[in-house]
């Protein structure tokens, strides 16, 4: 992909002031998740990097990073929440939107796409969400937009929303505060909101830090969009990381990713499964496939590129039930 020179990276679309504003708004209402350093003995057997620091968003409220942006969207637009919130999601964002609605005293109606895991359905409902279901991601988008218009609900977009991207940027602020400078950071890509927030925040503070996005090889919408020079809409092929497989890229998050990401790499389902096993067998943490994607990239396509570097990994979530987790890692 073609990356603009540093002099052209203006921060247009997401400023540090907005990320800091988001951090102040959600402080004390979400978890300041830990940054965990892999022991040298583990690193020595797996990767040729100086240090590996992992931002554990699997410990976030709602089980994923999504709580940050969804809450900031609701807090920053409370007048628009009077009739409730709505969204579309494979699961994680539906849960986060329900959480955000509850925090501001509103209702949530979410459209879930495909065949969402019963665990995620139950979790969204536990936060008070009313759920509808659509056969495809594209249908879910249309349904949520229609609900927003018909019922005057605030549509909290999963990734193409300035508040969601700013909320994701707060992760980078915390990580840099915890460990100082990084030479590279690796972040999973679904719709691109998390990658946009991390990349824009990191590059405006530490321009020399390399930022890599990671997609499933069967759902590489962002990589193909970057190659084409425009945000594309294309149906992904199946992947175990369903939260990393939206049916489209959209201009806001795509534009920020295009400006700030150094590259996007892909990983296979098998590589994500191996990374899930590593986290569980080494540290006892059951991650969902999306949460293990950055580790899969570190041990796979980025292994040689990150030699001797001080690396940060974003562990984006862990919304998977025990039986599904066991079935996945034993497959």
mmCIF file of C-alpha atoms in Angstrom:
data_model
loop_
_atom_site.group_PDB
_atom_site.id
_atom_site.type_symbol
_atom_site.label_atom_id
_atom_site.label_comp_id
_atom_site.label_asym_id
_atom_site.label_seq_id
_atom_site.Cartn_x
_atom_site.Cartn_y
_atom_site.Cartn_z
ATOM 1 C CA UNK A 1 0.000 0.000 0.000
ATOM 2 C CA UNK A 2 1.065 3.591 -0.527
ATOM 3 C CA UNK A 3 1.565 5.584 2.682
ATOM 4 C CA UNK A 4 1.670 9.418 2.632
ATOM 5 C CA UNK A 5 4.902 10.976 3.903
ATOM 6 C CA UNK A 6 4.969 12.140 7.515
ATOM 7 C CA UNK A 7 4.646 15.764 6.413
ATOM 8 C CA UNK A 8 1.273 14.954 4.856
ATOM 9 C CA UNK A 9 -0.141 13.342 8.002
ATOM 10 C CA UNK A 10 -2.191 16.231 9.292
ATOM 11 C CA UNK A 11 -4.472 14.371 11.679
ATOM 12 C CA UNK A 12 -7.496 15.410 9.635
ATOM 13 C CA UNK A 13 -10.477 13.391 10.777
ATOM 14 C CA UNK A 14 -9.196 12.696 14.288
ATOM 15 C CA UNK A 15 -7.208 15.084 16.456
ATOM 16 C CA UNK A 16 -5.428 14.337 19.717
ATOM 17 C CA UNK A 17 -7.692 16.872 21.396
ATOM 18 C CA UNK A 18 -10.721 14.761 20.463
ATOM 19 C CA UNK A 19 -9.080 11.560 21.733
ATOM 20 C CA UNK A 20 -8.188 13.278 25.006
ATOM 21 C CA UNK A 21 -11.740 14.605 25.259
ATOM 22 C CA UNK A 22 -13.024 11.053 24.829
ATOM 23 C CA UNK A 23 -10.615 9.790 27.488
ATOM 24 C CA UNK A 24 -11.848 12.400 29.965
ATOM 25 C CA UNK A 25 -15.498 11.635 29.218
ATOM 26 C CA UNK A 26 -15.262 7.880 29.758
ATOM 27 C CA UNK A 27 -12.743 7.921 32.633
ATOM 28 C CA UNK A 28 -14.073 5.952 35.577
ATOM 29 C CA UNK A 29 -16.946 4.539 33.521
ATOM 30 C CA UNK A 30 -14.913 1.926 31.648
ATOM 31 C CA UNK A 31 -11.931 -0.159 32.707
ATOM 32 C CA UNK A 32 -8.415 1.208 32.317
ATOM 33 C CA UNK A 33 -7.224 -2.128 31.034
ATOM 34 C CA UNK A 34 -3.789 -3.517 31.925
ATOM 35 C CA UNK A 35 -0.782 -3.557 29.643
ATOM 36 C CA UNK A 36 0.903 -6.928 30.006
ATOM 37 C CA UNK A 37 4.537 -7.632 29.059
ATOM 38 C CA UNK A 38 5.349 -11.128 27.861
ATOM 39 C CA UNK A 39 8.139 -12.722 29.923
ATOM 40 C CA UNK A 40 11.471 -12.934 28.046
ATOM 41 C CA UNK A 41 11.380 -16.737 28.256
ATOM 42 C CA UNK A 42 8.134 -16.798 26.280
ATOM 43 C CA UNK A 43 9.362 -14.295 23.698
ATOM 44 C CA UNK A 44 12.610 -16.201 23.130
ATOM 45 C CA UNK A 45 10.751 -19.279 22.000
ATOM 46 C CA UNK A 46 8.298 -17.530 19.723
ATOM 47 C CA UNK A 47 9.351 -14.238 18.181
ATOM 48 C CA UNK A 48 12.473 -12.206 17.448
ATOM 49 C CA UNK A 49 11.358 -8.994 19.115
ATOM 50 C CA UNK A 50 12.845 -6.882 21.857
ATOM 51 C CA UNK A 51 9.717 -6.775 24.016
ATOM 52 C CA UNK A 52 6.024 -7.576 23.545
ATOM 53 C CA UNK A 53 3.485 -5.402 25.378
ATOM 54 C CA UNK A 54 -0.175 -6.422 25.149
ATOM 55 C CA UNK A 55 -3.084 -4.085 25.834
ATOM 56 C CA UNK A 56 -5.685 -6.445 27.301
ATOM 57 C CA UNK A 57 -9.036 -5.119 26.147
ATOM 58 C CA UNK A 58 -10.431 -8.575 26.838
ATOM 59 C CA UNK A 59 -10.761 -7.269 30.417
ATOM 60 C CA UNK A 60 -12.861 -4.314 29.257
ATOM 61 C CA UNK A 61 -16.509 -3.937 30.267
ATOM 62 C CA UNK A 62 -18.695 -5.795 27.730
ATOM 63 C CA UNK A 63 -15.688 -8.000 26.856
ATOM 64 C CA UNK A 64 -14.180 -5.854 24.113
ATOM 65 C CA UNK A 65 -12.762 -2.423 23.271
ATOM 66 C CA UNK A 66 -16.125 -1.418 21.811
ATOM 67 C CA UNK A 67 -17.392 -0.159 25.170
ATOM 68 C CA UNK A 68 -15.119 2.889 24.942
ATOM 69 C CA UNK A 69 -16.405 4.339 21.688
ATOM 70 C CA UNK A 70 -20.039 3.380 22.195
ATOM 71 C CA UNK A 71 -20.106 5.082 25.588
ATOM 72 C CA UNK A 72 -18.391 8.187 24.242
ATOM 73 C CA UNK A 73 -20.888 8.349 21.376
ATOM 74 C CA UNK A 74 -23.786 8.268 23.833
ATOM 75 C CA UNK A 75 -22.249 10.722 26.305
ATOM 76 C CA UNK A 76 -21.303 13.234 23.615
ATOM 77 C CA UNK A 77 -24.773 13.142 22.001
ATOM 78 C CA UNK A 78 -27.089 12.692 24.980
ATOM 79 C CA UNK A 79 -29.808 14.899 23.514
ATOM 80 C CA UNK A 80 -30.005 12.504 20.551
ATOM 81 C CA UNK A 81 -30.391 9.524 22.901
ATOM 82 C CA UNK A 82 -33.855 10.496 24.127
ATOM 83 C CA UNK A 83 -35.536 7.900 21.902
ATOM 84 C CA UNK A 84 -32.801 5.325 22.394
ATOM 85 C CA UNK A 85 -29.833 3.966 20.485
ATOM 86 C CA UNK A 86 -29.564 1.511 17.618
ATOM 87 C CA UNK A 87 -26.807 -0.245 15.730
ATOM 88 C CA UNK A 88 -25.866 -3.292 13.660
ATOM 89 C CA UNK A 89 -23.292 -5.828 14.715
ATOM 90 C CA UNK A 90 -21.948 -9.368 14.675
ATOM 91 C CA UNK A 91 -22.164 -9.191 18.455
ATOM 92 C CA UNK A 92 -19.502 -7.153 20.228
ATOM 93 C CA UNK A 93 -20.824 -3.768 19.174
ATOM 94 C CA UNK A 94 -24.419 -4.732 19.985
ATOM 95 C CA UNK A 95 -23.290 -5.563 23.514
ATOM 96 C CA UNK A 96 -21.349 -2.288 23.797
ATOM 97 C CA UNK A 97 -24.236 -0.189 22.471
ATOM 98 C CA UNK A 98 -26.597 -1.773 24.993
ATOM 99 C CA UNK A 99 -24.092 -0.979 27.745
ATOM 100 C CA UNK A 100 -23.790 2.631 26.558
ATOM 101 C CA UNK A 101 -27.570 3.033 26.405
ATOM 102 C CA UNK A 102 -27.924 1.756 29.955
ATOM 103 C CA UNK A 103 -25.240 4.184 31.132
ATOM 104 C CA UNK A 104 -27.182 7.193 29.825
ATOM 105 C CA UNK A 105 -30.608 5.895 30.793
ATOM 106 C CA UNK A 106 -31.741 5.042 27.259
ATOM 107 C CA UNK A 107 -32.937 1.944 25.435
ATOM 108 C CA UNK A 108 -31.041 0.012 22.772
ATOM 109 C CA UNK A 109 -32.277 -1.833 19.711
ATOM 110 C CA UNK A 110 -29.589 -3.745 17.787
ATOM 111 C CA UNK A 111 -29.646 -5.723 14.559
ATOM 112 C CA UNK A 112 -27.367 -8.753 14.618
ATOM 113 C CA UNK A 113 -26.143 -10.232 11.355
ATOM 114 C CA UNK A 114 -25.639 -13.782 10.178
ATOM 115 C CA UNK A 115 -25.641 -16.462 12.863
ATOM 116 C CA UNK A 116 -24.461 -14.682 16.014
ATOM 117 C CA UNK A 117 -23.194 -16.793 18.870
ATOM 118 C CA UNK A 118 -25.844 -17.468 21.546
ATOM 119 C CA UNK A 119 -23.322 -16.234 24.120
ATOM 120 C CA UNK A 120 -23.238 -12.798 22.476
ATOM 121 C CA UNK A 121 -27.022 -12.707 22.093
ATOM 122 C CA UNK A 122 -27.472 -13.430 25.787
ATOM 123 C CA UNK A 123 -24.834 -10.904 26.769
ATOM 124 C CA UNK A 124 -26.427 -8.119 24.695
ATOM 125 C CA UNK A 125 -29.792 -8.883 26.237
ATOM 126 C CA UNK A 126 -28.257 -8.878 29.719
ATOM 127 C CA UNK A 127 -27.433 -5.200 29.155
ATOM 128 C CA UNK A 128 -31.032 -4.546 28.115
ATOM 129 C CA UNK A 129 -30.828 -4.703 24.311
ATOM 130 C CA UNK A 130 -33.814 -5.491 22.146
ATOM 131 C CA UNK A 131 -32.448 -7.601 19.309
ATOM 132 C CA UNK A 132 -33.482 -8.100 15.713
ATOM 133 C CA UNK A 133 -31.775 -10.445 13.272
ATOM 134 C CA UNK A 134 -30.745 -10.149 9.638
ATOM 135 C CA UNK A 135 -29.484 -12.739 7.183
ATOM 136 C CA UNK A 136 -26.493 -10.709 6.025
ATOM 137 C CA UNK A 137 -24.317 -7.817 7.131
ATOM 138 C CA UNK A 138 -25.714 -5.623 4.377
ATOM 139 C CA UNK A 139 -29.285 -6.358 5.485
ATOM 140 C CA UNK A 140 -28.351 -5.533 9.077
ATOM 141 C CA UNK A 141 -27.005 -2.139 8.026
ATOM 142 C CA UNK A 142 -30.204 -1.294 6.129
ATOM 143 C CA UNK A 143 -32.402 -2.430 9.007
ATOM 144 C CA UNK A 144 -30.510 -0.383 11.596
ATOM 145 C CA UNK A 145 -30.596 2.726 9.411
ATOM 146 C CA UNK A 146 -34.343 2.305 8.926
ATOM 147 C CA UNK A 147 -34.878 1.930 12.687
ATOM 148 C CA UNK A 148 -32.842 5.061 13.365
ATOM 149 C CA UNK A 149 -34.946 7.079 10.941
ATOM 150 C CA UNK A 150 -38.323 5.610 11.867
ATOM 151 C CA UNK A 151 -37.865 5.747 15.643
ATOM 152 C CA UNK A 152 -35.548 8.782 15.851
ATOM 153 C CA UNK A 153 -32.896 6.715 17.591
ATOM 154 C CA UNK A 154 -29.211 7.605 17.654
ATOM 155 C CA UNK A 155 -27.393 5.283 15.243
ATOM 156 C CA UNK A 156 -24.075 4.313 16.835
ATOM 157 C CA UNK A 157 -22.107 3.086 13.870
ATOM 158 C CA UNK A 158 -19.690 0.254 14.701
ATOM 159 C CA UNK A 159 -16.684 1.796 12.974
ATOM 160 C CA UNK A 160 -17.414 4.766 10.714
ATOM 161 C CA UNK A 161 -18.219 7.136 13.567
ATOM 162 C CA UNK A 162 -15.879 9.832 14.949
ATOM 163 C CA UNK A 163 -16.850 8.961 18.517
ATOM 164 C CA UNK A 164 -16.088 5.261 18.010
ATOM 165 C CA UNK A 165 -12.703 6.090 16.477
ATOM 166 C CA UNK A 166 -11.856 8.573 19.242
ATOM 167 C CA UNK A 167 -12.846 5.977 21.831
ATOM 168 C CA UNK A 168 -10.461 3.504 20.232
ATOM 169 C CA UNK A 169 -7.740 6.133 20.360
ATOM 170 C CA UNK A 170 -7.970 6.204 24.154
ATOM 171 C CA UNK A 171 -6.428 2.721 24.161
ATOM 172 C CA UNK A 172 -3.289 4.111 22.557
ATOM 173 C CA UNK A 173 -3.111 6.979 25.062
ATOM 174 C CA UNK A 174 -3.210 4.528 27.950
ATOM 175 C CA UNK A 175 -0.666 2.217 26.371
ATOM 176 C CA UNK A 176 1.856 4.986 25.748
ATOM 177 C CA UNK A 177 1.311 6.271 29.284
ATOM 178 C CA UNK A 178 2.008 2.785 30.658
ATOM 179 C CA UNK A 179 5.126 1.884 28.688
ATOM 180 C CA UNK A 180 6.441 4.964 26.895
ATOM 181 C CA UNK A 181 7.656 4.727 23.325
ATOM 182 C CA UNK A 182 6.898 1.815 21.032
ATOM 183 C CA UNK A 183 8.645 0.964 17.785
ATOM 184 C CA UNK A 184 5.665 -0.900 16.338
ATOM 185 C CA UNK A 185 2.054 -1.594 17.220
ATOM 186 C CA UNK A 186 -0.250 -4.242 15.759
ATOM 187 C CA UNK A 187 -4.043 -3.894 15.687
ATOM 188 C CA UNK A 188 -6.862 -6.053 14.336
ATOM 189 C CA UNK A 189 -9.055 -4.681 11.545
ATOM 190 C CA UNK A 190 -12.760 -5.260 11.146
ATOM 191 C CA UNK A 191 -14.472 -2.160 9.831
ATOM 192 C CA UNK A 192 -11.353 -0.139 10.578
ATOM 193 C CA UNK A 193 -12.506 2.010 13.489
ATOM 194 C CA UNK A 194 -10.128 0.469 16.022
ATOM 195 C CA UNK A 195 -7.206 0.619 13.606
ATOM 196 C CA UNK A 196 -8.036 4.211 12.678
ATOM 197 C CA UNK A 197 -8.154 5.356 16.299
ATOM 198 C CA UNK A 198 -4.963 3.545 17.304
ATOM 199 C CA UNK A 199 -2.997 4.586 14.227
ATOM 200 C CA UNK A 200 -4.008 8.261 14.246
ATOM 201 C CA UNK A 201 -3.299 8.627 17.956
ATOM 202 C CA UNK A 202 0.054 6.837 17.870
ATOM 203 C CA UNK A 203 1.316 8.605 14.745
ATOM 204 C CA UNK A 204 0.456 12.082 16.070
ATOM 205 C CA UNK A 205 2.396 11.377 19.269
ATOM 206 C CA UNK A 206 5.166 9.107 17.975
ATOM 207 C CA UNK A 207 5.438 9.391 14.167
ATOM 208 C CA UNK A 208 8.286 6.873 13.912
ATOM 209 C CA UNK A 209 6.218 4.072 15.451
ATOM 210 C CA UNK A 210 5.105 1.593 12.778
ATOM 211 C CA UNK A 211 1.416 0.663 12.833
ATOM 212 C CA UNK A 212 0.239 -2.571 11.241
ATOM 213 C CA UNK A 213 -3.340 -3.661 10.669
ATOM 214 C CA UNK A 214 -4.324 -7.346 10.641
ATOM 215 C CA UNK A 215 -7.247 -8.867 8.752
ATOM 216 C CA UNK A 216 -8.451 -12.439 8.184
ATOM 217 C CA UNK A 217 -7.251 -13.593 4.785
ATOM 218 C CA UNK A 218 -10.860 -14.272 3.729
ATOM 219 C CA UNK A 219 -12.105 -10.853 4.875
ATOM 220 C CA UNK A 220 -9.395 -8.417 3.759
ATOM 221 C CA UNK A 221 -11.711 -5.546 2.900
ATOM 222 C CA UNK A 222 -9.367 -2.826 4.106
ATOM 223 C CA UNK A 223 -6.316 -4.207 2.322
ATOM 224 C CA UNK A 224 -8.231 -4.471 -0.945
ATOM 225 C CA UNK A 225 -9.708 -0.998 -0.442
ATOM 226 C CA UNK A 226 -6.244 0.474 0.163
ATOM 227 C CA UNK A 227 -4.943 -1.210 -2.979
ATOM 228 C CA UNK A 228 -7.904 0.174 -4.936
ATOM 229 C CA UNK A 229 -7.535 3.662 -3.446
ATOM 230 C CA UNK A 230 -11.165 3.790 -2.319
ATOM 231 C CA UNK A 231 -13.472 2.253 0.270
ATOM 232 C CA UNK A 232 -14.992 -0.903 -1.205
ATOM 233 C CA UNK A 233 -18.100 -2.906 -0.458
ATOM 234 C CA UNK A 234 -17.595 -6.639 -0.839
ATOM 235 C CA UNK A 235 -19.009 -9.647 0.944
ATOM 236 C CA UNK A 236 -16.389 -11.457 3.016
ATOM 237 C CA UNK A 237 -15.876 -15.189 2.816
ATOM 238 C CA UNK A 238 -16.344 -17.143 6.052
ATOM 239 C CA UNK A 239 -13.826 -16.760 8.873
ATOM 240 C CA UNK A 240 -13.804 -17.830 12.512
ATOM 241 C CA UNK A 241 -13.208 -14.159 13.370
ATOM 242 C CA UNK A 242 -16.722 -12.987 12.516
ATOM 243 C CA UNK A 243 -16.206 -9.634 14.253
ATOM 244 C CA UNK A 244 -13.419 -8.905 11.732
ATOM 245 C CA UNK A 245 -15.627 -9.519 8.701
ATOM 246 C CA UNK A 246 -17.889 -6.524 7.954
ATOM 247 C CA UNK A 247 -19.337 -6.305 4.435
ATOM 248 C CA UNK A 248 -17.793 -2.947 3.588
ATOM 249 C CA UNK A 249 -15.294 -0.184 4.258
ATOM 250 C CA UNK A 250 -16.569 3.355 4.698
ATOM 251 C CA UNK A 251 -14.943 6.734 4.007
ATOM 252 C CA UNK A 252 -14.261 8.127 7.482
ATOM 253 C CA UNK A 253 -12.388 5.229 9.052
ATOM 254 C CA UNK A 254 -10.910 4.230 5.685
ATOM 255 C CA UNK A 255 -9.458 7.707 5.159
ATOM 256 C CA UNK A 256 -7.755 7.710 8.544
ATOM 257 C CA UNK A 257 -6.387 4.196 8.020
ATOM 258 C CA UNK A 258 -5.108 5.181 4.591
ATOM 259 C CA UNK A 259 -3.263 8.134 6.095
ATOM 260 C CA UNK A 260 -1.728 6.491 9.127
ATOM 261 C CA UNK A 261 -1.341 2.732 8.729
ATOM 262 C CA UNK A 262 2.058 1.544 7.543
ATOM 263 C CA UNK A 263 0.712 -1.733 6.176
ATOM 264 C CA UNK A 264 -2.061 -4.305 6.466
ATOM 265 C CA UNK A 265 -1.268 -8.021 6.661
ATOM 266 C CA UNK A 266 -3.549 -11.060 6.662
ATOM 267 C CA UNK A 267 -3.700 -14.171 8.820
ATOM 268 C CA UNK A 268 -5.460 -17.484 8.324
ATOM 269 C CA UNK A 269 -8.030 -19.047 10.611
ATOM 270 C CA UNK A 270 -5.441 -21.702 11.481
ATOM 271 C CA UNK A 271 -2.957 -19.029 12.579
ATOM 272 C CA UNK A 272 -5.583 -17.400 14.798
ATOM 273 C CA UNK A 273 -6.403 -20.765 16.364
ATOM 274 C CA UNK A 274 -2.719 -21.339 17.146
ATOM 275 C CA UNK A 275 -2.556 -17.904 18.772
ATOM 276 C CA UNK A 276 -5.666 -18.693 20.824
ATOM 277 C CA UNK A 277 -3.998 -21.904 22.041
ATOM 278 C CA UNK A 278 -0.858 -19.984 22.946
ATOM 279 C CA UNK A 279 -2.730 -17.475 25.101
ATOM 280 C CA UNK A 280 -4.724 -20.177 26.834
ATOM 281 C CA UNK A 281 -1.912 -22.657 27.401
ATOM 282 C CA UNK A 282 0.669 -20.031 28.403
ATOM 283 C CA UNK A 283 -1.392 -17.431 30.268
ATOM 284 C CA UNK A 284 -4.767 -19.093 30.877
ATOM 285 C CA UNK A 285 -6.697 -16.492 28.855
ATOM 286 C CA UNK A 286 -9.481 -17.644 26.488
ATOM 287 C CA UNK A 287 -9.550 -15.085 23.667
ATOM 288 C CA UNK A 288 -11.995 -14.900 20.809
ATOM 289 C CA UNK A 289 -10.355 -15.305 17.370
ATOM 290 C CA UNK A 290 -10.329 -11.538 16.747
ATOM 291 C CA UNK A 291 -8.563 -10.991 20.065
ATOM 292 C CA UNK A 292 -5.814 -13.397 19.006
ATOM 293 C CA UNK A 293 -5.378 -11.947 15.495
ATOM 294 C CA UNK A 294 -2.536 -9.576 16.396
ATOM 295 C CA UNK A 295 -0.594 -12.393 18.058
ATOM 296 C CA UNK A 296 -1.139 -14.514 14.946
ATOM 297 C CA UNK A 297 0.355 -11.705 12.851
ATOM 298 C CA UNK A 298 3.315 -11.280 15.211
ATOM 299 C CA UNK A 299 4.161 -14.960 14.911
ATOM 300 C CA UNK A 300 3.351 -15.147 11.207
ATOM 301 C CA UNK A 301 3.531 -12.449 8.511
ATOM 302 C CA UNK A 302 5.173 -9.825 10.755
ATOM 303 C CA UNK A 303 7.741 -12.080 12.418
ATOM 304 C CA UNK A 304 10.717 -10.983 10.331
ATOM 305 C CA UNK A 305 9.595 -7.377 10.032
ATOM 306 C CA UNK A 306 9.515 -6.885 13.799
ATOM 307 C CA UNK A 307 12.915 -8.339 14.629
ATOM 308 C CA UNK A 308 14.431 -6.701 17.755
ATOM 309 C CA UNK A 309 11.590 -4.146 17.999
ATOM 310 C CA UNK A 310 9.655 -3.011 21.049
ATOM 311 C CA UNK A 311 6.181 -4.128 19.975
ATOM 312 C CA UNK A 312 2.665 -3.420 21.195
ATOM 313 C CA UNK A 313 -0.237 -5.788 20.510
ATOM 314 C CA UNK A 314 -3.871 -4.784 20.907
ATOM 315 C CA UNK A 315 -5.856 -7.723 22.309
ATOM 316 C CA UNK A 316 -9.277 -6.463 21.292
ATOM 317 C CA UNK A 317 -11.699 -8.843 22.983
ATOM 318 C CA UNK A 318 -12.777 -12.170 24.448
ATOM 319 C CA UNK A 319 -16.496 -12.611 23.832
ATOM 320 C CA UNK A 320 -16.570 -16.359 23.386
ATOM 321 C CA UNK A 321 -18.224 -18.977 25.581
ATOM 322 C CA UNK A 322 -16.173 -21.844 27.082
ATOM 323 C CA UNK A 323 -17.651 -24.601 24.907
ATOM 324 C CA UNK A 324 -17.120 -22.663 21.671
ATOM 325 C CA UNK A 325 -13.597 -21.767 22.729
ATOM 326 C CA UNK A 326 -12.715 -25.377 23.451
ATOM 327 C CA UNK A 327 -14.243 -26.563 20.197
ATOM 328 C CA UNK A 328 -12.259 -23.947 18.276
ATOM 329 C CA UNK A 329 -8.848 -24.693 19.733
ATOM 330 C CA UNK A 330 -9.362 -28.443 19.409
ATOM 331 C CA UNK A 331 -10.466 -28.269 15.777
#
